[in-house]
CSV table of C-alpha atoms and ligand atoms in Angstrom, one decimal:
chain,number,residue,atom,x,y,z
A,1,MET,CA,10.8,-32.5,9.1
A,2,GLU,CA,7.8,-31.8,11.4
A,3,SER,CA,8.4,-28.7,13.2
A,4,GLU,CA,8.3,-28.6,17.0
A,5,LEU,CA,6.0,-25.6,16.8
A,6,LYS,CA,2.4,-26.9,16.7
A,7,LEU,CA,0.4,-23.7,16.8
A,8,ARG,CA,-0.5,-22.2,13.5
A,9,LYS,CA,-2.4,-19.2,12.4
A,10,PHE,CA,-3.8,-18.3,9.0
A,11,VAL,CA,-4.2,-14.7,8.0
A,12,ALA,CA,-5.7,-13.4,4.7
A,13,PRO,CA,-7.4,-10.2,3.6
A,14,GLU,CA,-10.9,-10.0,2.3
A,15,PHE,CA,-10.5,-10.6,-1.4
A,16,ILE,CA,-12.8,-10.5,-4.5
A,17,PHE,CA,-11.6,-12.8,-7.3
A,18,GLY,CA,-13.1,-12.6,-10.8
A,19,PHE,CA,-13.5,-10.6,-14.0
A,20,GLY,CA,-14.6,-7.1,-13.3
A,21,ALA,CA,-13.3,-7.1,-9.7
A,22,LEU,CA,-11.3,-3.8,-10.2
A,23,LYS,CA,-14.5,-2.0,-10.9
A,24,LEU,CA,-15.4,-2.4,-7.2
A,25,ALA,CA,-12.5,-0.1,-6.2
A,26,GLY,CA,-14.7,3.0,-5.6
A,27,ARG,CA,-17.4,1.2,-3.7
A,28,TYR,CA,-14.8,-0.4,-1.3
A,29,ALA,CA,-13.0,2.8,-0.8
A,30,LYS,CA,-16.2,4.6,0.1
A,31,ASN,CA,-17.2,1.8,2.5
A,32,LEU,CA,-13.8,2.2,4.2
A,33,GLY,CA,-14.5,5.9,4.8
A,34,ALA,CA,-12.1,7.4,2.2
A,35,SER,CA,-12.1,11.1,1.8
A,36,ARG,CA,-9.0,11.4,-0.3
A,37,ILE,CA,-7.1,8.5,-1.8
A,38,LEU,CA,-3.4,8.0,-2.6
A,39,VAL,CA,-3.3,5.9,-5.8
A,40,VAL,CA,0.1,4.2,-6.0
A,41,THR,CA,0.9,2.9,-9.5
A,42,ASP,CA,3.6,2.9,-12.1
A,43,PRO,CA,4.0,4.2,-15.6
A,44,GLY,CA,3.7,0.8,-17.3
A,45,VAL,CA,0.4,0.0,-15.5
A,46,MET,CA,-0.9,3.5,-16.4
A,47,ALA,CA,0.0,3.0,-20.0
A,48,ALA,CA,-1.9,-0.3,-20.0
A,49,GLY,CA,-5.0,1.6,-18.9
A,50,TRP,CA,-5.7,-0.2,-15.6
A,51,THR,CA,-5.0,2.9,-13.4
A,52,ASP,CA,-7.6,4.9,-15.5
A,53,GLN,CA,-10.2,2.1,-15.0
A,54,VAL,CA,-9.7,2.2,-11.3
A,55,ILE,CA,-9.9,6.0,-11.2
A,56,GLY,CA,-13.1,5.8,-13.2
A,57,SER,CA,-14.6,3.8,-10.4
A,58,LEU,CA,-13.4,6.4,-7.8
A,59,THR,CA,-14.9,9.2,-9.9
A,60,LEU,CA,-18.3,7.4,-10.0
A,61,GLU,CA,-18.3,7.6,-6.2
A,62,ALA,CA,-17.1,11.2,-6.3
A,63,LEU,CA,-13.9,10.3,-4.4
A,64,PRO,CA,-10.9,12.7,-4.8
A,65,TYR,CA,-7.5,11.1,-5.4
A,66,VAL,CA,-3.8,11.9,-5.8
A,67,ILE,CA,-1.7,9.7,-8.1
A,68,TYR,CA,1.8,8.6,-7.1
A,69,SER,CA,3.5,6.8,-10.0
A,70,GLY,CA,7.2,7.2,-8.9
A,71,VAL,CA,7.6,3.4,-8.3
A,72,THR,CA,10.3,1.4,-10.2
A,73,PRO,CA,10.7,-2.4,-10.3
A,74,ASN,CA,12.2,-3.5,-6.9
A,75,PRO,CA,10.8,-0.5,-5.1
A,76,ARG,CA,13.4,1.6,-3.3
A,77,ALA,CA,13.3,3.1,0.2
A,78,GLU,CA,13.4,6.6,-1.3
A,79,GLU,CA,10.3,5.9,-3.3
A,80,VAL,CA,8.4,4.8,-0.2
A,81,MET,CA,9.5,7.9,1.7
A,82,GLY,CA,8.5,10.1,-1.3
A,83,GLY,CA,5.0,8.5,-1.4
A,84,ALA,CA,4.6,8.9,2.3
A,85,GLU,CA,5.4,12.7,2.0
A,86,LEU,CA,2.8,13.0,-0.8
A,87,TYR,CA,0.2,11.2,1.3
A,88,LYS,CA,0.7,13.5,4.3
A,89,ASN,CA,1.0,16.7,2.3
A,90,THR,CA,-2.2,16.1,0.4
A,91,GLY,CA,-4.3,14.9,3.3
A,92,CYS,CA,-5.1,11.4,2.1
A,93,ASN,CA,-6.7,8.8,4.4
A,94,LEU,CA,-6.7,5.6,2.3
A,95,ILE,CA,-4.1,4.0,0.0
A,96,MET,CA,-4.9,2.2,-3.2
A,97,ALA,CA,-2.3,0.1,-5.0
A,98,VAL,CA,-2.8,-0.6,-8.7
A,99,GLY,CA,0.1,-2.6,-10.1
A,100,GLY,CA,2.5,-5.5,-9.6
A,101,GLY,CA,4.4,-6.6,-6.5
A,102,SER,CA,6.6,-3.5,-6.6
A,103,VAL,CA,3.8,-1.1,-6.5
A,104,ILE,CA,2.0,-3.0,-3.8
A,105,ASP,CA,5.1,-3.3,-1.6
A,106,CYS,CA,5.7,0.4,-2.0
A,107,ALA,CA,2.1,1.1,-1.0
A,108,LYS,CA,2.5,-1.1,2.1
A,109,GLY,CA,5.7,0.7,2.9
A,110,ILE,CA,4.0,4.1,2.6
A,111,GLY,CA,1.2,2.9,4.9
A,112,ILE,CA,3.4,1.9,7.8
A,113,VAL,CA,5.7,4.9,7.4
A,114,VAL,CA,2.8,7.4,7.6
A,115,THR,CA,1.3,5.9,10.8
A,116,ASN,CA,4.6,4.9,12.6
A,117,LYS,CA,6.5,8.1,11.6
A,118,LYS,CA,9.8,6.1,11.1
A,119,HIS,CA,12.0,5.5,8.1
A,120,ILE,CA,11.0,2.5,6.1
A,121,LEU,CA,14.3,0.6,6.7
A,122,GLU,CA,13.6,0.5,10.4
A,123,PHE,CA,10.9,-2.1,10.0
A,124,GLU,CA,13.1,-4.9,8.7
A,125,GLY,CA,12.3,-8.4,10.1
A,126,VAL,CA,9.3,-10.1,11.7
A,127,ASP,CA,6.6,-8.1,13.6
A,128,GLN,CA,8.5,-4.8,13.7
A,129,VAL,CA,5.4,-2.7,12.9
A,130,ALA,CA,3.8,-1.2,16.0
A,131,ILE,CA,0.9,0.8,14.6
A,132,PRO,CA,-1.5,-0.4,11.9
A,133,MET,CA,-1.4,1.4,8.5
A,134,PRO,CA,-4.4,3.4,7.0
A,135,PRO,CA,-6.8,1.3,4.9
A,136,LEU,CA,-5.1,-0.3,1.9
A,137,ILE,CA,-6.9,-1.6,-1.2
A,138,CYS,CA,-4.8,-3.6,-3.6
A,139,ILE,CA,-5.6,-4.2,-7.3
A,140,PRO,CA,-2.8,-6.6,-8.5
A,141,THR,CA,-1.9,-6.5,-12.2
A,142,THR,CA,0.6,-9.4,-12.3
A,143,GLY,CA,0.0,-13.1,-11.5
A,144,GLY,CA,2.7,-14.2,-9.1
A,145,THR,CA,3.9,-11.9,-6.4
A,146,SER,CA,0.8,-12.2,-4.3
A,147,ALA,CA,1.8,-9.1,-2.4
A,148,ASP,CA,-1.9,-8.3,-2.5
A,149,VAL,CA,-2.7,-11.0,0.0
A,150,SER,CA,0.6,-11.5,1.9
A,151,GLN,CA,2.1,-10.4,5.2
A,152,PHE,CA,5.4,-9.5,3.3
A,153,ALA,CA,6.8,-6.3,1.8
A,154,ILE,CA,10.2,-6.2,0.2
A,155,ILE,CA,12.0,-2.9,-0.2
A,156,SER,CA,15.4,-2.2,-1.8
A,157,ASN,CA,18.0,-0.5,0.3
A,158,THR,CA,20.0,1.2,-2.5
A,159,GLN,CA,22.8,2.3,-0.2
A,160,GLU,CA,23.5,-1.2,1.1
A,161,LYS,CA,22.7,-2.8,-2.2
A,162,ASN,CA,20.3,-5.1,-0.4
A,163,LYS,CA,16.6,-5.8,-0.1
A,164,ILE,CA,14.9,-5.9,3.3
A,165,ALA,CA,12.0,-8.1,4.1
A,166,ILE,CA,9.2,-6.7,6.3
A,167,ILE,CA,7.0,-9.5,7.6
A,168,SER,CA,4.0,-8.4,9.7
A,169,LYS,CA,0.3,-8.9,9.9
A,170,ALA,CA,0.2,-5.1,9.8
A,171,VAL,CA,1.0,-5.1,6.0
A,172,VAL,CA,-1.9,-7.4,5.0
A,173,PRO,CA,-4.2,-5.2,2.9
A,174,ASP,CA,-7.8,-4.6,3.9
A,175,VAL,CA,-9.2,-5.7,0.6
A,176,SER,CA,-7.7,-7.2,-2.6
A,177,LEU,CA,-9.6,-6.9,-5.8
A,178,ILE,CA,-8.1,-9.6,-8.0
A,179,ASP,CA,-9.2,-9.2,-11.7
A,180,PRO,CA,-7.6,-11.8,-14.0
A,181,LEU,CA,-8.2,-9.5,-17.0
A,182,THR,CA,-5.3,-7.3,-15.8
A,183,LEU,CA,-2.9,-10.2,-16.8
A,184,THR,CA,-3.6,-9.7,-20.5
A,185,THR,CA,-1.4,-6.7,-20.8
A,186,MET,CA,1.7,-8.3,-19.2
A,187,ASP,CA,4.5,-9.0,-21.6
A,188,ASN,CA,5.4,-12.7,-21.9
A,189,TYR,CA,8.7,-12.5,-20.1
A,190,LEU,CA,7.2,-10.7,-17.1
A,191,ALA,CA,4.4,-13.3,-17.1
A,192,ALA,CA,7.0,-16.1,-17.1
A,193,CYS,CA,8.9,-14.5,-14.2
A,194,THR,CA,5.9,-13.9,-12.1
A,195,GLY,CA,4.5,-17.4,-12.9
A,196,LEU,CA,7.7,-19.0,-11.6
A,197,ASP,CA,7.7,-16.7,-8.6
A,198,ALA,CA,4.3,-18.1,-7.8
A,199,LEU,CA,5.6,-21.7,-8.2
A,200,THR,CA,8.5,-20.9,-5.9
A,201,HIS,CA,6.1,-19.5,-3.3
A,202,ALA,CA,4.1,-22.7,-3.4
A,203,VAL,CA,7.2,-25.0,-3.3
A,204,GLU,CA,8.9,-23.1,-0.5
A,205,ALA,CA,5.7,-22.9,1.5
A,206,TYR,CA,5.0,-26.6,1.2
A,207,VAL,CA,8.4,-27.6,2.5
A,208,SER,CA,8.7,-24.7,5.0
A,209,ILE,CA,9.1,-25.8,8.7
A,210,ALA,CA,6.1,-23.5,9.4
A,211,HIS,CA,3.7,-25.2,7.0
A,212,SER,CA,0.3,-26.3,8.2
A,213,PRO,CA,-2.5,-28.5,6.8
A,214,ILE,CA,-4.3,-25.3,5.6
A,215,THR,CA,-1.2,-23.9,3.8
A,216,ASP,CA,-0.5,-27.3,2.3
A,217,LEU,CA,-3.9,-27.3,0.6
A,218,HIS,CA,-3.2,-24.0,-1.0
A,219,ALA,CA,0.4,-24.8,-2.0
A,220,LEU,CA,-0.5,-28.0,-3.7
A,221,ALA,CA,-3.5,-26.4,-5.5
A,222,ALA,CA,-1.1,-23.7,-6.8
A,223,ILE,CA,1.4,-26.2,-8.0
A,224,ARG,CA,-1.3,-28.2,-9.9
A,225,LEU,CA,-2.7,-25.1,-11.5
A,226,LEU,CA,0.7,-23.7,-12.6
A,227,SER,CA,1.9,-27.0,-14.0
A,228,SER,CA,-1.0,-27.3,-16.3
A,229,HIS,CA,-1.8,-23.7,-17.2
A,230,LEU,CA,1.3,-21.5,-17.1
A,231,VAL,CA,2.9,-22.6,-20.3
A,232,PRO,CA,-0.4,-22.7,-22.3
A,233,SER,CA,-1.2,-19.2,-20.9
A,234,LEU,CA,2.0,-17.8,-22.4
A,235,ALA,CA,1.3,-19.4,-25.7
A,236,GLU,CA,-2.2,-17.8,-25.8
A,237,PRO,CA,-1.7,-14.5,-24.0
A,238,ASN,CA,-5.3,-13.3,-24.8
A,239,ASN,CA,-7.0,-16.5,-23.5
A,240,VAL,CA,-8.6,-15.0,-20.5
A,241,GLU,CA,-9.7,-18.4,-19.1
A,242,LEU,CA,-6.0,-19.5,-19.0
A,243,ARG,CA,-5.0,-16.2,-17.4
A,244,LYS,CA,-7.7,-16.7,-14.8
A,245,GLN,CA,-6.2,-20.1,-13.8
A,246,VAL,CA,-2.8,-18.5,-13.5
A,247,MET,CA,-4.2,-15.7,-11.4
A,248,LEU,CA,-6.0,-18.2,-9.2
A,249,ALA,CA,-2.7,-20.2,-8.8
A,250,SER,CA,-1.0,-17.0,-7.7
A,251,LEU,CA,-3.7,-16.4,-5.1
A,252,GLU,CA,-3.4,-20.0,-3.8
A,253,ALA,CA,0.4,-19.7,-3.6
A,254,GLY,CA,0.1,-16.3,-1.9
A,255,LEU,CA,-2.2,-17.7,0.8
A,256,ALA,CA,0.2,-20.5,1.4
A,257,PHE,CA,3.4,-18.6,1.6
A,258,SER,CA,2.0,-15.6,3.5
A,259,ASN,CA,1.2,-18.0,6.3
A,260,ALA,CA,3.9,-20.7,6.0
A,261,SER,CA,6.7,-18.3,5.0
A,262,LEU,CA,9.4,-19.1,2.5
A,263,GLY,CA,12.9,-20.5,2.4
A,264,ALA,CA,16.4,-20.2,1.0
A,265,VAL,CA,15.3,-19.5,-2.6
A,266,HIS,CA,13.7,-16.2,-1.5
A,267,ALA,CA,16.5,-15.4,0.9
A,268,MET,CA,19.0,-15.7,-1.9
A,269,ALA,CA,16.8,-13.9,-4.4
A,270,HIS,CA,16.4,-11.0,-2.1
A,271,SER,CA,20.1,-10.8,-1.8
A,272,LEU,CA,20.6,-11.0,-5.6
A,273,GLY,CA,17.9,-8.4,-6.2
A,274,GLY,CA,19.7,-5.9,-4.1
A,275,LEU,CA,22.9,-6.4,-6.2
A,276,LEU,CA,21.5,-6.6,-9.7
A,277,ASP,CA,18.0,-5.2,-10.0
A,278,LEU,CA,17.1,-8.6,-11.5
A,279,PRO,CA,13.4,-9.4,-11.9
A,280,HIS,CA,12.5,-11.2,-8.6
A,281,GLY,CA,10.8,-14.1,-10.4
A,282,GLU,CA,13.8,-14.6,-12.7
A,283,ALA,CA,16.1,-14.8,-9.7
A,284,ASN,CA,13.9,-17.4,-8.0
A,285,ALA,CA,13.5,-19.4,-11.2
A,286,ILE,CA,17.3,-19.7,-11.6
A,287,LEU,CA,17.8,-20.7,-8.0
A,288,LEU,CA,14.9,-23.0,-7.4
A,289,GLU,CA,16.3,-26.3,-8.7
A,290,HIS,CA,19.6,-25.8,-6.9
A,291,VAL,CA,17.9,-25.0,-3.5
A,292,MET,CA,15.5,-28.0,-4.0
A,293,SER,CA,18.5,-30.2,-4.5
A,294,PHE,CA,20.1,-29.0,-1.3
A,295,ASN,CA,16.9,-29.3,0.6
A,296,PHE,CA,15.9,-32.8,-0.7
A,297,PRO,CA,17.6,-34.8,2.0
A,298,GLU,CA,15.5,-33.1,4.7
A,299,ALA,CA,12.1,-33.1,2.8
A,300,GLY,CA,12.2,-35.9,0.3
A,301,GLU,CA,8.7,-37.1,1.0
A,302,ARG,CA,7.2,-33.6,0.7
A,303,PHE,CA,9.1,-32.9,-2.5
A,304,SER,CA,7.7,-36.2,-3.9
A,305,GLN,CA,4.2,-34.9,-3.2
A,306,ILE,CA,5.1,-31.7,-5.1
A,307,GLY,CA,6.3,-33.9,-8.0
A,308,GLU,CA,3.0,-35.7,-8.0
A,309,ALA,CA,1.1,-32.4,-8.0
A,310,MET,CA,3.1,-31.5,-11.1
A,311,GLY,CA,1.8,-34.6,-12.7
A,312,LEU,CA,4.8,-36.9,-12.4
A,313,ASP,CA,4.3,-40.6,-11.8
A,314,LEU,CA,6.7,-41.4,-9.0
A,315,GLN,CA,5.4,-44.7,-7.9
A,316,LYS,CA,8.0,-47.5,-7.6
A,317,ARG,CA,10.9,-45.1,-8.0
A,318,SER,CA,13.8,-44.9,-5.6
A,319,LEU,CA,14.3,-41.6,-3.7
A,320,SER,CA,17.2,-40.6,-5.9
A,321,GLU,CA,15.1,-41.3,-9.0
A,322,LYS,CA,12.3,-39.2,-7.6
A,323,LYS,CA,14.7,-36.4,-6.9
A,324,ALA,CA,16.1,-36.5,-10.5
A,325,ALA,CA,12.6,-36.6,-12.0
A,326,ILE,CA,11.4,-33.7,-9.9
A,327,LEU,CA,14.4,-31.5,-10.6
A,328,ALA,CA,14.2,-32.3,-14.3
A,329,GLU,CA,10.5,-31.3,-14.3
A,330,ILE,CA,11.3,-27.9,-12.7
A,331,GLY,CA,14.1,-27.3,-15.2
A,332,ARG,CA,11.7,-28.3,-18.1
A,333,LEU,CA,9.1,-25.8,-16.9
A,334,ARG,CA,11.7,-23.1,-16.5
A,335,ASN,CA,13.0,-23.6,-20.0
A,336,ALA,CA,9.5,-23.9,-21.4
A,337,VAL,CA,8.7,-20.4,-20.2
A,338,GLY,CA,11.9,-19.0,-21.6
A,339,ILE,CA,14.0,-18.5,-18.5
A,340,ASP,CA,17.2,-20.2,-19.5
A,341,LYS,CA,20.1,-18.1,-18.3
A,342,SER,CA,22.4,-18.8,-15.4
A,343,LEU,CA,23.4,-16.3,-12.7
A,344,GLY,CA,26.8,-15.9,-14.5
A,345,GLN,CA,25.0,-14.9,-17.7
A,346,LYS,CA,23.0,-12.4,-15.8
A,347,GLY,CA,26.1,-10.7,-14.5
A,348,VAL,CA,26.9,-12.3,-11.2
A,349,SER,CA,30.6,-13.1,-10.6
A,350,ARG,CA,32.3,-15.5,-8.3
A,351,ALA,CA,33.7,-12.5,-6.4
A,352,ASP,CA,30.1,-11.5,-5.5
A,353,ILE,CA,29.2,-14.8,-3.8
A,354,PRO,CA,30.6,-14.3,-0.3
A,355,GLN,CA,28.7,-11.0,0.1
A,356,LEU,CA,25.5,-12.3,-1.5
A,357,SER,CA,25.7,-15.4,0.9
A,358,LYS,CA,26.2,-13.3,3.9
A,359,LYS,CA,23.1,-11.2,3.1
A,360,ALA,CA,21.0,-14.2,2.3
A,361,MET,CA,21.9,-15.8,5.7
A,362,ASN,CA,20.5,-12.6,7.4
A,363,ASP,CA,17.2,-12.7,5.5
A,364,PRO,CA,14.2,-13.7,7.6
A,365,CYS,CA,13.1,-16.2,4.9
A,366,ILE,CA,16.1,-18.4,5.6
A,367,VAL,CA,14.7,-19.3,9.0
A,368,THR,CA,11.9,-21.6,7.7
A,369,ASN,CA,14.0,-23.4,5.1
A,370,PRO,CA,13.6,-27.2,5.7
A,371,ARG,CA,17.4,-27.8,5.8
A,372,HIS,CA,19.4,-25.5,8.0
A,373,PRO,CA,22.2,-24.1,5.9
A,374,VAL,CA,25.5,-22.7,7.1
A,375,ARG,CA,27.0,-19.8,5.0
A,376,ARG,CA,29.2,-22.2,3.1
A,377,ASP,CA,26.2,-24.1,1.9
A,378,ILE,CA,24.6,-21.0,0.5
A,379,GLU,CA,27.9,-20.1,-1.2
A,380,VAL,CA,28.0,-23.6,-2.9
A,381,ILE,CA,24.3,-23.2,-4.1
A,382,PHE,CA,25.2,-19.8,-5.6
A,383,GLU,CA,28.3,-21.4,-7.2
A,384,GLU,CA,26.2,-24.1,-8.7
A,385,ALA,CA,23.8,-21.6,-10.2
A,386,LEU,CA,26.6,-19.4,-11.7
B,1,FE2,FE1,8.4,-14.1,-4.4
C-alpha cells in the first residue's frame, strides 16, 4: 500500500505540554502582540473553572478580553459567524480557544472568516484558505480531538445536515498550551469518546496512504499509550499521571493525523455527525472495527503492527487470525470504556444510509483511506454498524 507520492511534509504548532501550561496564556498572548483577545469557550468549560484560570493569567498581563461562549458541541456555521462579528465589533487582534474540539474548531473558523471576509462554509476542502488568520492560542480541555495541533477544522452545516472539513495549514494554531490537569473535569463518557477519537486518529493515520516515517512514529506511540492508559484513567479519574498519559497520547495521535490525514471512519463520522449531533468520538468508536475489517485486505501488515502496538502477540498467526484478534481487541477496548451501542440504537435507520454514504464519499478524509471504496462499500459498512 505504499503511495506513489514520496514527498512528505510535517507541520505542527509550537506547543507546551505539562501541568500548569495554561498559566502561560497571558505571557504568550502578550508576546504575540495582543491588545484585545477574543476568548472562545463554552458554558461547560466555564463551569469547570478553566476559562477563569486562563482569564486570570490574561489579567496578570493587563490584557483586555471579550468572552464568546456561544459554542455548542459540533460547532455550527452560525456560531462561527456570530463569533467573527463579535471579534470585529470589539476590535480584537488575537483569538484564544479554551475548550474541547468544538470550541477550538469554532475559534479556527472565526479566525479564517475575519481575515478572508467570506462565509465559513466557503472554505470546505483542502487548502481553500487564502489569507492567514490572526494569532490563535489553544488551551485544550479534552484528550482526544487534537484540534489544538491539527490542520483540520470541522464545522456543522445545519441547513444541509452535514459537517464540512476544512483542511489547511492556515488553521494550525500559533501556540497550544496542553495542560493535562484540564482532563480531570471531563465526565467519564466524554473521556471515553475523546479517548477513542484519539485511537481512531492514530489508526487511520497509520494506514493512511499519506503516512510517513515521522507520522508512523507518533501514531504507534499514541496506540501504545492509549492501550495501556485509557481504561485505567477512566477507573481513576483523579489520577493525574494517568490523565497525563492520555493527554500525551492525544497529542501524539494529533501530530500523526494532522500530517497523514485520516480515512473512511472519519468521513463516515462527519456524515453521521451532521445527521444526529452524535458525539464525534462515539461515532468513530462505533465505526472503527467495521472500517478496519473493510480496509484489512489492503493494509494487513500495517494493521498487524497496530495490533502489536496494542500488546497482542501475533507471531505465528495466519493473516485471518491476526485480523480476528485485532478487531476483537478494538471491540474489547470500546466495550471496556462503555461505548456499546450500535448505530441503530443511536437512532440511525436503514433509510438514512444512502444519504449518509453519499456525503461520506464527498468528505476529504475518504481520499487517504487505504482501500478505495465505492459508494456501495460505504453503504455496506453502515449497514454492518446498524
Ligand atoms: Fe476525530
